Each structure stands twice: as structure tokens, then as C-alpha cells.
Short mmCIF file of C-alpha atoms and ligand atoms in Angstrom, two decimals:
data_model
loop_
_atom_site.label_atom_id
_atom_site.label_comp_id
_atom_site.label_asym_id
_atom_site.label_seq_id
_atom_site.Cartn_x
_atom_site.Cartn_y
_atom_site.Cartn_z
CA MET A 1 29.09 -10.08 15.10
CA THR A 2 26.34 -7.30 16.24
CA LYS A 3 27.65 -5.43 19.70
CA TYR A 4 25.04 -4.95 22.16
CA THR A 5 24.88 -2.01 24.31
CA ALA A 6 25.02 -1.95 28.18
CA THR A 7 21.37 -0.68 28.20
CA GLN A 8 20.34 -3.21 25.62
CA ILE A 9 21.60 -6.19 27.88
CA VAL A 10 19.89 -5.04 30.74
CA ILE A 11 16.42 -4.39 28.98
CA ILE A 12 16.84 -8.39 27.50
CA ASN A 13 17.56 -9.21 30.82
CA GLU A 14 14.60 -7.39 32.12
CA ILE A 15 12.69 -9.41 29.36
CA ILE A 16 13.57 -12.70 30.50
CA CYS A 17 12.85 -12.41 34.26
CA LEU A 18 9.63 -10.74 33.68
CA ILE A 19 8.94 -13.89 31.42
CA ILE A 20 10.11 -16.35 34.06
CA TYR A 21 8.10 -14.04 36.42
CA LEU A 22 5.08 -14.20 34.98
CA ILE A 23 5.18 -18.38 34.26
CA TYR A 24 5.68 -18.98 38.28
CA GLU A 25 3.07 -16.42 38.82
CA ILE A 26 0.42 -18.14 36.44
CA LYS A 27 0.35 -21.35 38.93
CA HIS A 28 -0.70 -18.95 41.99
CA HIS A 29 -3.06 -17.27 39.62
CA PHE A 30 -4.71 -20.12 38.29
CA ASN A 31 -5.13 -21.95 42.01
CA TYR A 32 -6.85 -18.72 43.00
CA PHE A 33 -9.28 -18.73 40.18
CA CYS A 34 -9.67 -22.54 39.52
CA LYS A 35 -9.97 -25.38 41.41
CA PRO A 36 -6.41 -26.76 41.75
CA ASN A 37 -5.74 -29.88 39.35
CA TYR A 38 -2.83 -32.11 40.43
CA ASN A 39 -2.54 -34.29 37.21
CA THR A 40 0.36 -33.19 35.02
CA LEU A 41 -1.72 -33.02 32.26
CA ASN A 42 -3.83 -30.22 33.48
CA ALA A 43 -5.18 -26.94 32.56
CA GLN A 44 -2.93 -25.09 34.39
CA ASN A 45 0.18 -26.57 32.67
CA ILE A 46 -1.93 -26.05 29.12
CA LEU A 47 -2.36 -22.34 29.98
CA VAL A 48 1.07 -22.26 30.65
CA LEU A 49 1.95 -23.77 27.27
CA PHE A 50 -0.75 -21.30 25.64
CA ILE A 51 1.06 -18.27 27.41
CA GLY A 52 4.92 -19.87 26.31
CA LEU A 53 3.80 -20.05 22.79
CA VAL A 54 2.22 -16.67 22.64
CA ILE A 55 5.77 -15.08 24.09
CA PHE A 56 7.66 -17.52 21.76
CA ASN A 57 5.48 -15.89 18.73
CA PHE A 58 5.95 -12.27 19.73
CA LEU A 59 9.90 -12.32 20.50
CA PHE A 60 10.60 -14.39 17.44
CA THR A 61 8.54 -12.08 15.14
CA THR A 62 10.36 -8.82 17.36
CA VAL A 63 13.85 -10.59 16.64
CA LEU A 64 13.35 -10.96 12.92
CA GLU A 65 11.79 -7.80 12.49
CA TYR A 66 14.94 -6.23 14.12
CA LEU A 67 17.35 -8.23 12.40
CA ASN A 68 15.91 -7.32 9.13
CA ASP A 69 15.76 -3.22 10.07
CA LYS A 70 19.51 -3.84 10.97
CA ASN A 71 20.36 -5.24 7.67
CA TRP A 72 20.12 -2.20 5.28
CA LYS A 73 23.24 -0.96 3.43
CA ASP A 74 24.48 2.18 2.65
CA ASP A 75 25.80 1.27 -0.89
CA ILE A 76 22.96 0.87 -3.84
CA PRO A 77 23.47 -2.28 -5.87
CA GLU A 78 25.10 -1.92 -9.28
CA ASP A 79 21.94 -3.25 -11.01
CA LEU A 80 19.60 -0.97 -9.42
CA LYS A 81 21.77 2.59 -9.65
CA ASP A 82 20.49 3.90 -12.78
CA PHE A 83 16.84 3.69 -10.54
CA TYR A 84 17.81 5.03 -7.40
CA ASP A 85 19.79 8.45 -6.15
CA SER A 86 20.78 8.64 -2.76
CA GLU A 87 18.07 10.69 -2.26
CA LYS A 88 15.37 8.24 -3.15
CA TYR A 89 17.35 5.55 -1.61
CA LEU A 90 17.09 7.14 1.93
CA LYS A 91 13.84 7.95 1.22
CA ALA A 92 12.94 3.88 0.69
CA LYS A 93 15.22 2.97 4.19
CA ASN A 94 13.16 5.91 6.17
CA TYR A 95 9.75 4.38 4.70
CA LYS A 96 10.66 0.74 6.12
CA ILE A 97 11.56 2.43 9.51
CA ASP A 98 8.45 4.30 9.66
CA ARG A 99 5.61 1.16 8.75
CA GLY A 100 8.30 -1.10 11.14
CA LYS A 101 7.58 1.44 13.84
CA LEU A 102 3.58 1.31 13.27
CA SER A 103 3.52 -2.37 13.14
CA SER A 104 5.59 -3.20 16.08
CA LEU A 105 3.40 -0.73 17.90
CA SER A 106 0.32 -2.60 16.49
CA SER A 107 1.81 -6.16 17.57
CA SER A 108 3.01 -5.45 21.14
CA ILE A 109 -0.65 -3.72 21.47
CA SER A 110 -2.14 -7.27 20.32
CA PHE A 111 0.80 -9.19 22.18
CA VAL A 112 -0.41 -7.38 25.71
CA PHE A 113 -4.07 -7.94 24.80
CA THR A 114 -3.75 -11.43 23.99
CA LEU A 115 -1.53 -12.05 27.15
CA ALA A 116 -4.16 -10.23 29.49
CA MET A 117 -7.15 -12.34 27.93
CA LEU A 118 -5.30 -15.52 28.84
CA TYR A 119 -4.02 -14.94 32.31
CA PHE A 120 -7.43 -13.20 33.13
CA PHE A 121 -9.44 -15.91 31.54
CA GLY A 122 -11.12 -13.45 29.39
CA PHE A 123 -12.03 -15.77 26.90
CA GLY A 124 -13.89 -17.77 28.96
CA LEU A 125 -15.78 -14.83 30.69
CA LEU A 126 -16.62 -13.53 27.26
CA SER A 127 -17.70 -17.43 26.12
CA ASP A 128 -19.90 -17.14 29.03
CA LEU A 129 -21.17 -13.60 27.94
CA ALA A 130 -21.93 -14.87 24.60
CA ASN A 131 -23.83 -18.35 26.00
CA SER A 132 -26.20 -15.73 27.94
CA PHE A 133 -27.97 -14.28 25.36
CA SER A 134 -29.31 -17.12 23.67
CA ASP A 135 -29.69 -21.07 23.75
CA SER A 136 -28.71 -21.50 20.16
CA ILE A 137 -25.16 -22.96 19.50
CA ILE A 138 -24.97 -21.03 16.27
CA LEU A 139 -25.74 -17.91 17.58
CA GLN A 140 -23.31 -17.98 20.76
CA SER A 141 -20.31 -18.37 18.42
CA SER A 142 -21.53 -16.05 16.53
CA ILE A 143 -21.84 -13.42 18.94
CA PHE A 144 -18.72 -14.18 20.39
CA PHE A 145 -16.60 -14.17 17.20
CA MET A 146 -18.66 -10.70 16.54
CA ILE A 147 -17.25 -9.31 19.61
CA LEU A 148 -13.71 -10.36 19.10
CA TYR A 149 -14.03 -9.18 15.73
CA LEU A 150 -15.74 -5.59 16.61
CA PHE A 151 -13.15 -5.02 19.17
CA ASN A 152 -10.08 -5.73 17.01
CA PHE A 153 -11.99 -3.55 13.72
CA ILE A 154 -12.29 -0.31 16.34
CA ILE A 155 -8.80 -0.67 17.58
CA GLY A 156 -7.33 -1.32 14.64
CA ILE A 157 -8.98 2.04 12.79
CA PRO A 158 -6.54 4.41 14.13
CA PHE A 159 -3.64 2.27 12.78
CA SER A 160 -4.86 2.01 9.33
CA TYR A 161 -6.07 5.90 9.37
CA TYR A 162 -2.43 6.91 10.63
CA SER A 163 -0.73 4.28 7.96
CA THR A 164 -2.73 5.77 5.17
CA PHE A 165 -2.87 9.55 5.83
CA VAL A 166 0.07 10.07 7.79
CA ILE A 167 2.79 7.54 6.49
CA GLU A 168 1.70 6.54 2.64
CA GLU A 169 0.66 10.54 2.44
CA LYS A 170 4.53 11.32 3.68
CA TYR A 171 5.78 9.11 0.99
CA GLY A 172 3.95 9.98 -1.86
CA PHE A 173 1.82 6.91 -2.57
CA ASN A 174 -1.69 7.80 -0.99
CA LYS A 175 -4.42 8.59 -3.05
CA THR A 176 -7.13 7.68 -0.66
CA ASP A 177 -9.48 10.18 0.76
CA ILE A 178 -11.86 9.86 3.36
CA LYS A 179 -14.87 9.29 1.92
CA THR A 180 -13.31 6.28 0.41
CA PHE A 181 -11.65 5.62 3.46
CA ILE A 182 -15.10 5.43 5.23
CA THR A 183 -16.72 3.60 2.43
CA ASP A 184 -13.96 1.02 2.57
CA LYS A 185 -14.58 0.32 6.35
CA ILE A 186 -18.11 -0.09 6.08
CA LYS A 187 -17.72 -2.22 3.08
CA GLY A 188 -15.27 -4.22 4.76
CA LEU A 189 -16.78 -4.39 8.25
CA ILE A 190 -20.04 -5.63 6.42
CA MET A 191 -18.68 -8.27 4.47
CA THR A 192 -16.34 -9.62 7.00
CA SER A 193 -19.29 -9.97 9.60
CA LEU A 194 -21.29 -12.10 6.83
CA PHE A 195 -18.42 -14.33 5.77
CA ILE A 196 -17.82 -14.93 10.23
CA ILE A 197 -21.68 -15.09 10.60
CA GLY A 198 -21.86 -17.77 7.70
CA LEU A 199 -18.91 -19.68 8.28
CA THR A 200 -19.42 -20.22 11.78
CA SER A 201 -23.25 -21.16 11.25
CA LEU A 202 -21.79 -23.58 8.48
CA ALA A 203 -19.31 -24.71 11.13
CA VAL A 204 -21.86 -25.11 14.08
CA PHE A 205 -24.01 -27.12 11.86
CA VAL A 206 -21.89 -29.81 10.52
CA ILE A 207 -20.20 -30.63 14.04
CA GLN A 208 -24.04 -30.54 15.71
CA TYR A 209 -25.08 -33.00 12.33
CA PHE A 210 -21.97 -35.06 12.91
CA PRO A 211 -20.51 -35.15 16.28
CA ASN A 212 -18.10 -38.12 15.59
CA GLY A 213 -15.90 -37.66 12.43
CA PHE A 214 -16.91 -34.16 11.57
CA TRP A 215 -13.66 -32.92 10.59
CA ILE A 216 -14.04 -34.82 7.03
CA TRP A 217 -17.07 -32.33 6.40
CA LEU A 218 -15.63 -29.67 7.66
CA TRP A 219 -12.71 -30.02 5.21
CA ILE A 220 -14.80 -30.70 2.22
CA GLY A 221 -16.95 -27.37 3.12
CA LEU A 222 -13.94 -25.45 3.69
CA SER A 223 -12.17 -26.81 0.70
CA LEU A 224 -15.19 -26.11 -1.85
CA LEU A 225 -15.54 -22.80 -0.43
CA MET A 226 -11.82 -21.90 -1.25
CA ILE A 227 -12.03 -23.16 -4.87
CA LEU A 228 -15.12 -21.15 -5.20
CA LEU A 229 -13.56 -17.86 -3.88
CA ASN A 230 -10.73 -18.68 -6.09
CA MET A 231 -12.89 -18.84 -9.10
CA PHE A 232 -14.89 -16.00 -8.68
CA TYR A 233 -12.81 -13.79 -6.55
CA ALA A 234 -12.51 -11.33 -9.59
CA ASP A 235 -16.32 -11.45 -10.50
CA LEU A 236 -17.60 -11.16 -7.03
CA ILE A 237 -15.18 -10.03 -4.39
CA VAL A 238 -13.15 -7.64 -6.25
CA PRO A 239 -16.42 -5.18 -7.67
CA ILE A 240 -17.33 -4.45 -4.09
CA PHE A 241 -14.27 -2.44 -3.63
CA ASN A 242 -13.21 -1.26 -7.00
CA LYS A 243 -14.07 -0.63 -10.40
CA LEU A 244 -13.23 -3.13 -13.43
CA THR A 245 -13.01 -2.11 -16.88
CA PRO A 246 -12.41 -4.06 -20.05
CA LEU A 247 -8.89 -3.47 -21.59
CA ASP A 248 -9.16 -0.81 -24.59
CA ASP A 249 -8.46 -2.47 -28.24
CA GLY A 250 -5.30 -1.21 -28.44
CA ASP A 251 -1.66 -2.35 -28.91
CA LEU A 252 -1.31 -3.40 -25.55
CA ARG A 253 -4.44 -5.60 -25.69
CA TYR A 254 -3.11 -6.71 -29.25
CA LYS A 255 0.36 -7.67 -27.60
CA ILE A 256 -1.38 -9.90 -24.57
CA GLU A 257 -3.76 -11.64 -27.02
CA ASN A 258 -0.67 -12.20 -29.48
CA TYR A 259 1.65 -13.76 -26.30
CA SER A 260 -1.41 -15.61 -24.86
CA LYS A 261 -2.36 -17.42 -28.46
CA LYS A 262 1.60 -18.23 -29.00
CA VAL A 263 1.83 -20.27 -25.54
CA GLY A 264 -1.63 -21.79 -25.85
CA TYR A 265 -3.26 -19.75 -22.74
CA SER A 266 -6.58 -19.35 -22.57
CA LEU A 267 -7.70 -16.18 -21.02
CA LYS A 268 -11.14 -15.30 -20.66
CA ASN A 269 -11.00 -11.38 -19.49
CA ILE A 270 -8.35 -8.63 -19.37
CA PHE A 271 -9.52 -5.93 -16.80
CA VAL A 272 -8.22 -2.52 -15.60
CA ILE A 273 -8.72 -1.72 -12.48
CA ASP A 274 -9.12 1.69 -10.60
CA GLY A 275 -6.22 1.24 -8.45
CA SER A 276 -5.29 4.82 -8.27
CA LYS A 277 -8.32 5.26 -6.48
CA ARG A 278 -6.10 4.55 -3.24
CA SER A 279 -2.58 4.41 -4.22
CA SER A 280 0.22 5.43 -6.72
CA LYS A 281 1.79 2.09 -5.99
CA ALA A 282 1.27 -0.44 -9.42
CA ASN A 283 -0.05 -3.82 -8.95
CA ALA A 284 -1.45 -7.17 -10.97
CA PHE A 285 -3.37 -9.44 -10.38
CA PHE A 286 -4.28 -12.82 -12.10
CA SER A 287 -7.59 -14.85 -10.90
CA GLY A 288 -9.78 -17.88 -11.94
CA LEU A 289 -8.95 -21.40 -12.73
CA GLY A 290 -9.66 -23.33 -15.97
CA PRO A 291 -11.69 -21.68 -18.84
CA ARG A 292 -12.28 -18.43 -16.30
CA LYS A 293 -8.84 -16.90 -16.13
CA THR A 294 -8.90 -13.15 -15.60
CA ILE A 295 -6.14 -10.82 -15.59
CA ALA A 296 -6.64 -7.18 -14.15
CA LEU A 297 -4.06 -4.45 -14.52
CA TYR A 298 -3.80 -1.92 -12.06
CA ASP A 299 -4.58 1.32 -13.93
CA THR A 300 -1.04 2.76 -12.22
CA LEU A 301 0.80 -0.67 -13.94
CA ILE A 302 -0.50 0.67 -17.47
CA GLU A 303 0.63 4.61 -16.94
CA LYS A 304 4.36 3.82 -15.86
CA TYR A 305 5.23 0.27 -17.92
CA THR A 306 5.92 -0.19 -21.29
CA ASP A 307 3.93 -2.78 -23.04
CA GLU A 308 6.63 -5.17 -23.16
CA GLU A 309 7.44 -4.66 -19.47
CA LEU A 310 3.44 -5.48 -19.16
CA VAL A 311 3.44 -8.03 -21.23
CA SER A 312 6.53 -9.78 -19.49
CA VAL A 313 4.87 -9.56 -16.27
CA LEU A 314 1.99 -11.73 -17.37
CA ALA A 315 4.36 -14.28 -19.18
CA HIS A 316 5.36 -15.07 -15.53
CA GLU A 317 1.99 -15.14 -14.64
CA VAL A 318 1.31 -17.78 -17.11
CA GLY A 319 4.63 -19.45 -16.36
CA HIS A 320 3.01 -20.02 -13.14
CA TYR A 321 0.07 -21.64 -14.28
CA LYS A 322 1.95 -23.60 -17.32
CA LYS A 323 4.38 -24.92 -14.80
CA LYS A 324 0.99 -26.63 -12.86
CA HIS A 325 2.22 -24.19 -9.41
CA ILE A 326 -1.25 -23.12 -9.09
CA LEU A 327 -2.75 -26.36 -9.23
CA PHE A 328 -0.07 -27.83 -7.03
CA SER A 329 -0.61 -25.04 -4.53
CA MET A 330 -4.13 -25.56 -4.14
CA ILE A 331 -3.84 -29.31 -3.70
CA LEU A 332 -1.58 -28.57 -1.02
CA THR A 333 -3.77 -26.08 0.68
CA ILE A 334 -6.33 -28.66 0.83
CA ILE A 335 -4.14 -31.14 2.51
CA GLN A 336 -2.69 -28.65 4.95
CA LEU A 337 -6.70 -27.51 5.52
CA GLY A 338 -7.24 -31.56 6.08
CA VAL A 339 -4.83 -31.86 8.32
CA MET A 340 -6.09 -28.70 10.55
CA CYS A 341 -10.04 -29.82 10.61
CA TYR A 342 -8.66 -33.20 12.05
CA LEU A 343 -6.15 -31.76 14.76
CA PHE A 344 -8.87 -29.16 15.29
CA GLU A 345 -11.40 -32.14 16.43
CA LEU A 346 -9.03 -33.91 18.61
CA CYS A 347 -8.23 -30.29 20.42
CA MET A 348 -12.24 -30.40 20.79
CA SER A 349 -12.40 -33.23 22.46
CA PHE A 350 -10.24 -32.66 25.22
CA ASN A 351 -12.65 -30.48 28.06
CA MET A 352 -8.96 -29.48 29.71
CA ILE A 353 -8.38 -27.31 27.03
CA ALA A 354 -11.33 -25.53 27.73
CA ASN A 355 -11.04 -25.31 31.33
CA SER A 356 -7.32 -23.68 30.51
CA LEU A 357 -9.37 -20.75 28.83
CA GLY A 358 -11.63 -20.43 31.71
CA SER A 359 -14.42 -22.08 29.95
CA SER A 360 -16.35 -24.95 31.79
CA ASN A 361 -17.18 -26.53 28.70
CA MET A 362 -15.92 -27.03 25.32
CA ASN A 363 -17.60 -25.47 22.44
CA PHE A 364 -16.85 -24.41 19.05
CA HIS A 365 -15.69 -20.83 19.68
CA ILE A 366 -13.40 -21.92 22.52
CA GLY A 367 -12.33 -24.85 20.62
CA ILE A 368 -11.59 -22.16 17.74
CA ILE A 369 -9.30 -20.01 20.53
CA ALA A 370 -7.45 -22.52 21.91
CA PHE A 371 -6.67 -24.57 18.42
CA SER A 372 -5.65 -21.08 16.90
CA PHE A 373 -2.90 -21.22 19.68
CA LEU A 374 -1.67 -24.77 19.66
CA TYR A 375 -1.52 -24.66 15.67
CA SER A 376 0.75 -21.18 15.87
CA PRO A 377 4.06 -23.44 15.67
CA VAL A 378 2.94 -26.07 13.25
CA GLY A 379 1.60 -23.29 10.91
CA LEU A 380 4.80 -21.29 11.39
CA ILE A 381 6.85 -24.62 10.24
CA ILE A 382 4.15 -25.02 6.82
CA GLY A 383 4.27 -21.66 6.23
CA ILE A 384 8.02 -21.80 5.84
CA LEU A 385 7.87 -24.96 3.51
CA MET A 386 5.04 -22.89 1.55
CA ASN A 387 7.56 -19.99 1.10
CA MET A 388 10.05 -22.34 0.25
CA LEU A 389 8.56 -23.82 -2.26
CA SER A 390 6.86 -20.89 -3.48
CA ARG A 391 10.36 -19.21 -4.07
CA LYS A 392 11.46 -21.91 -6.10
CA ASN A 393 8.31 -21.63 -7.92
CA GLU A 394 8.81 -17.77 -8.54
CA PHE A 395 12.42 -18.55 -10.07
CA GLU A 396 10.56 -21.04 -12.48
CA ALA A 397 7.92 -18.68 -13.58
CA ASP A 398 10.93 -15.92 -14.19
CA GLU A 399 12.57 -18.53 -16.31
CA TYR A 400 9.46 -19.47 -17.97
CA ALA A 401 8.59 -15.53 -19.13
CA LYS A 402 12.47 -15.09 -19.94
CA SER A 403 12.52 -18.46 -22.28
CA THR A 404 8.64 -17.47 -24.10
CA TYR A 405 9.34 -14.04 -24.06
CA ASP A 406 11.56 -11.43 -22.85
CA GLY A 407 14.00 -11.79 -19.61
CA ASP A 408 15.32 -8.00 -20.24
CA SER A 409 11.95 -6.70 -20.13
CA LEU A 410 11.10 -8.75 -17.37
CA SER A 411 14.23 -7.33 -15.04
CA LEU A 412 13.12 -3.94 -16.18
CA ALA A 413 9.57 -4.31 -14.45
CA LEU A 414 10.78 -5.83 -11.26
CA LYS A 415 13.37 -3.20 -10.94
CA LYS A 416 10.55 -0.22 -11.32
CA LEU A 417 8.09 -2.08 -9.46
CA SER A 418 10.69 -2.74 -6.50
CA VAL A 419 11.97 1.38 -6.29
CA ASP A 420 8.37 2.74 -7.14
CA SER A 421 7.03 0.72 -3.92
CA LEU A 422 10.54 1.89 -1.91
CA SER A 423 10.73 -1.91 -1.31
CA ASN A 424 13.47 -3.50 0.99
CA ILE A 425 16.67 -4.59 -1.36
CA TYR A 426 18.60 -6.01 1.48
CA PRO A 427 16.37 -8.27 3.42
CA HIS A 428 17.91 -10.27 6.17
CA PRO A 429 18.24 -13.96 5.03
CA LEU A 430 16.72 -15.48 7.79
CA TYR A 431 13.57 -13.06 7.39
CA VAL A 432 13.29 -14.15 3.54
CA PHE A 433 13.88 -17.76 4.73
CA VAL A 434 10.65 -17.32 7.33
CA HIS A 435 8.60 -14.53 5.49
CA TYR A 436 9.22 -14.07 1.81
CA SER A 437 6.83 -16.04 -0.62
CA HIS A 438 9.24 -14.34 -3.53
CA PRO A 439 12.78 -14.14 -3.46
CA PRO A 440 14.33 -10.91 -3.02
CA LEU A 441 14.70 -8.27 -5.81
CA ILE A 442 18.94 -9.29 -6.29
CA GLN A 443 18.12 -12.71 -6.36
CA ARG A 444 15.69 -12.70 -9.36
CA LEU A 445 17.81 -10.24 -11.46
CA SER A 446 20.75 -12.08 -11.15
CA LYS A 447 19.09 -15.39 -12.44
CA LEU A 448 17.36 -13.70 -14.79
CA LYS A 449 21.01 -12.21 -16.35
ZN1 ZN B 501 5.33 -15.29 -9.38
#
């Protein structure tokens, strides 16, 4: 049982009082800004619900992070004794703490900002501002989202600078120079802007064209987009940020092709990606569907791992494909998209929801903001279920790699990957339950034995 100090109890008490005070305060505040409304389901109560959800999300995340930080143990697990000395183990712990501090600062700022936007009807005011620029609904919504995005982008720059050049640098991961950092930011800015404007235009167009039952068309459009992005990710998106070169005709290529042939896996491309341009952390990704399957290995991975370890990682990925995990999770995502689109149309039909955000009329952008608050608890539950499924799939893919290739090489690769990236080897079970798409290392190793 955790013991709380007197100061901690006082702080917790203060937070609870503040929340209760805030909820009562909203009642007065709302009457001051808007015409009072005496129905039970009214804009004022919806605003209280929004604020309650934002507070819940923040507290939930904070408590989980706190539990996870407290869960570090001082002893190194038997399996990893050969990979860690006590100095490196301490380094992993400090790395986690440093990153945790930065992320809690960032989420606290966004928490306060979101509360202020709700309390002072910031979304309604911003919507009025965006609507004053043009009569076109497409432009209005695009301007609204671009203002929010740009604001977020600018606030995020010091955080991402600190993360890359202070924290990652301190632990020896950073390989990014300031030039790459700036060009990455500019490319990201352009791509995201195009994405926001493109998606907003399409969605608003669909809603105008099919005022009733637009959710089906929105669903079809979003599903197609997701499938296309999945198919062409390696061909279209990755080359914007990285250089992909085909893997040389050497031992490794021979071993990969040999294994693929043996298990009947059609591979279109094997690439090496210049991950070392940004970080010393090793990685690999697999993308594409059907005959377009691509594997990209980070140069940092090839450098540090043996051919057998690399093929065992590939065997794990092939396992996902052979066990139909990829197909199945795509189908689940499409179903989830359908539910979201349907609920979104439902949300758009209540003008009262727009009033709660300070906008006199419902429109696409206000609808999206309101929906993002209302959907958050549903999203949390669906996320937990998807993570449970994903963790089960990871064990199955490990098992596939063990039976078709070599479990020991995979164990070695997993240990090295975990130690090299200084990842947390004692995550809190509740944190794993909510956030982890992969089982913790220790569990995977014991199943592979
Ligand atoms: Zn996997």
C-alpha cells in the first residue's frame, strides 16, 4: 500500500475542492454569458459534462503516469542481467523520469488551455472569427482548424526542441542537427496543413451534398483513405522525411528472401532507411497490403543486430500477416470509423451542443470539437479493447517466429531493442492494461522460452 505524506493529502484535497468549486462556478458564469435555459438537458449541463470529461481524462492520465513511475524496481531481472550494468539501468530510470516531466508539463498546459477554451467559450468565439472571413463553409471550417493547428504547432516547438536537443541528447540518442529539425518542422507543417484542408473540404462537401445520412458517405470516404494510406505509406509518405535504398545483395538479403520463400510470404521491396539521420534508436517497419508488401529496416538496426536477429524480427511480422492480424485489425478499425461517423452525425443534429461551446449554430468544425469531447470515454474503452487484442496478437506472432524460425534469436533481438532504447522493464500492470499495444518484455521473453 502506498503511503501518502501530509502534503500529498493536502494537495489532493485542494484539487478535489477546486474541481467542485469550478463546476458550481460554471452555473453562474453560464448565466452571465448566455441566456439562461431551464430545461434539464440544456447547453449549460452539456458544458459541465464537457468540463467533467476533460478533468476526468487529465486525472486518469496523471494517475496512471504516477503509478507507472512508482513501479520501477531496483533489481535487474535475471533475463536481462547480461545486458544491463547498474549504471545503465539507472540511466534508463532517469531517462523515463526526464521524459515524464516534459510530457506532464505539456499535458498540464493543454489541460489548462482546453478548460479555458470551454469556460470562456473560446471555441464559439474562434468559430465566429473564422466565419467572418468568408461565406464558404469549406473555408470557414478550414480556417478554424488551421488556427487551432498553428497555435498548437507553435506551442509545441519548444517542447519538441527540448525533447530532441536536451533529453535525447543527454542520453546519447540524438543525431538530429538543427537543419534537419527545422526542415522536418516545415515539411510536417505543410503536410498536415494539406491534410487538414483536404479532409475538411471533402467532409464539408459530403455533408452539404447529403444533409441526411451523410455518415455513410463519410465512413466510406474515410475508410478508403485509410486503406490507400496503408498501401502507399512507404511509397508516398516515408520518402518525404527519409531516404529509402534497396538492401544490397548480400547475406542478409539472401537470408530474408530465403525465409520469405520458405513460409510463402510475397515481399515486394526490402529497403534500408536512414534512421541514423535523426536518432541512434533502432527500428523497422512493415507496410503495404496484398502484393505491395514492403519491409524497411533502419540502418541503425542493421548496424547493431545479427542477421539471425533481423530475420527473427521479420518472422514475427510475417506472423502478423499469416495469422490475419493485419486484415482483422483493419476491419475492426473500419467498423470503429463507422460508429464514429454515425455518432458524429447524431452529435451534429443537436444545436444545443453548439450552444454549450458558445456558438449560436451547429456547423462542421464546432461539431468536430464537441464530438471529440463526447467520444473520449468511448474512445478510451475501445482503445483498451484494441490494445488487449493487440497484445494477444503479439504473443501469437512471437509464437509464429519461434515455430518457423528461431525463438532464441527473437528473444535476443527483443532484449537488445529494449535495452538500447532504455525502455521501461517494469511498467505498472494498470498502465499496460490501458496503454500497451505490446506485452511487456519480461512476459514476451518468458513465453518464448
Ligand atoms: Zn508485432
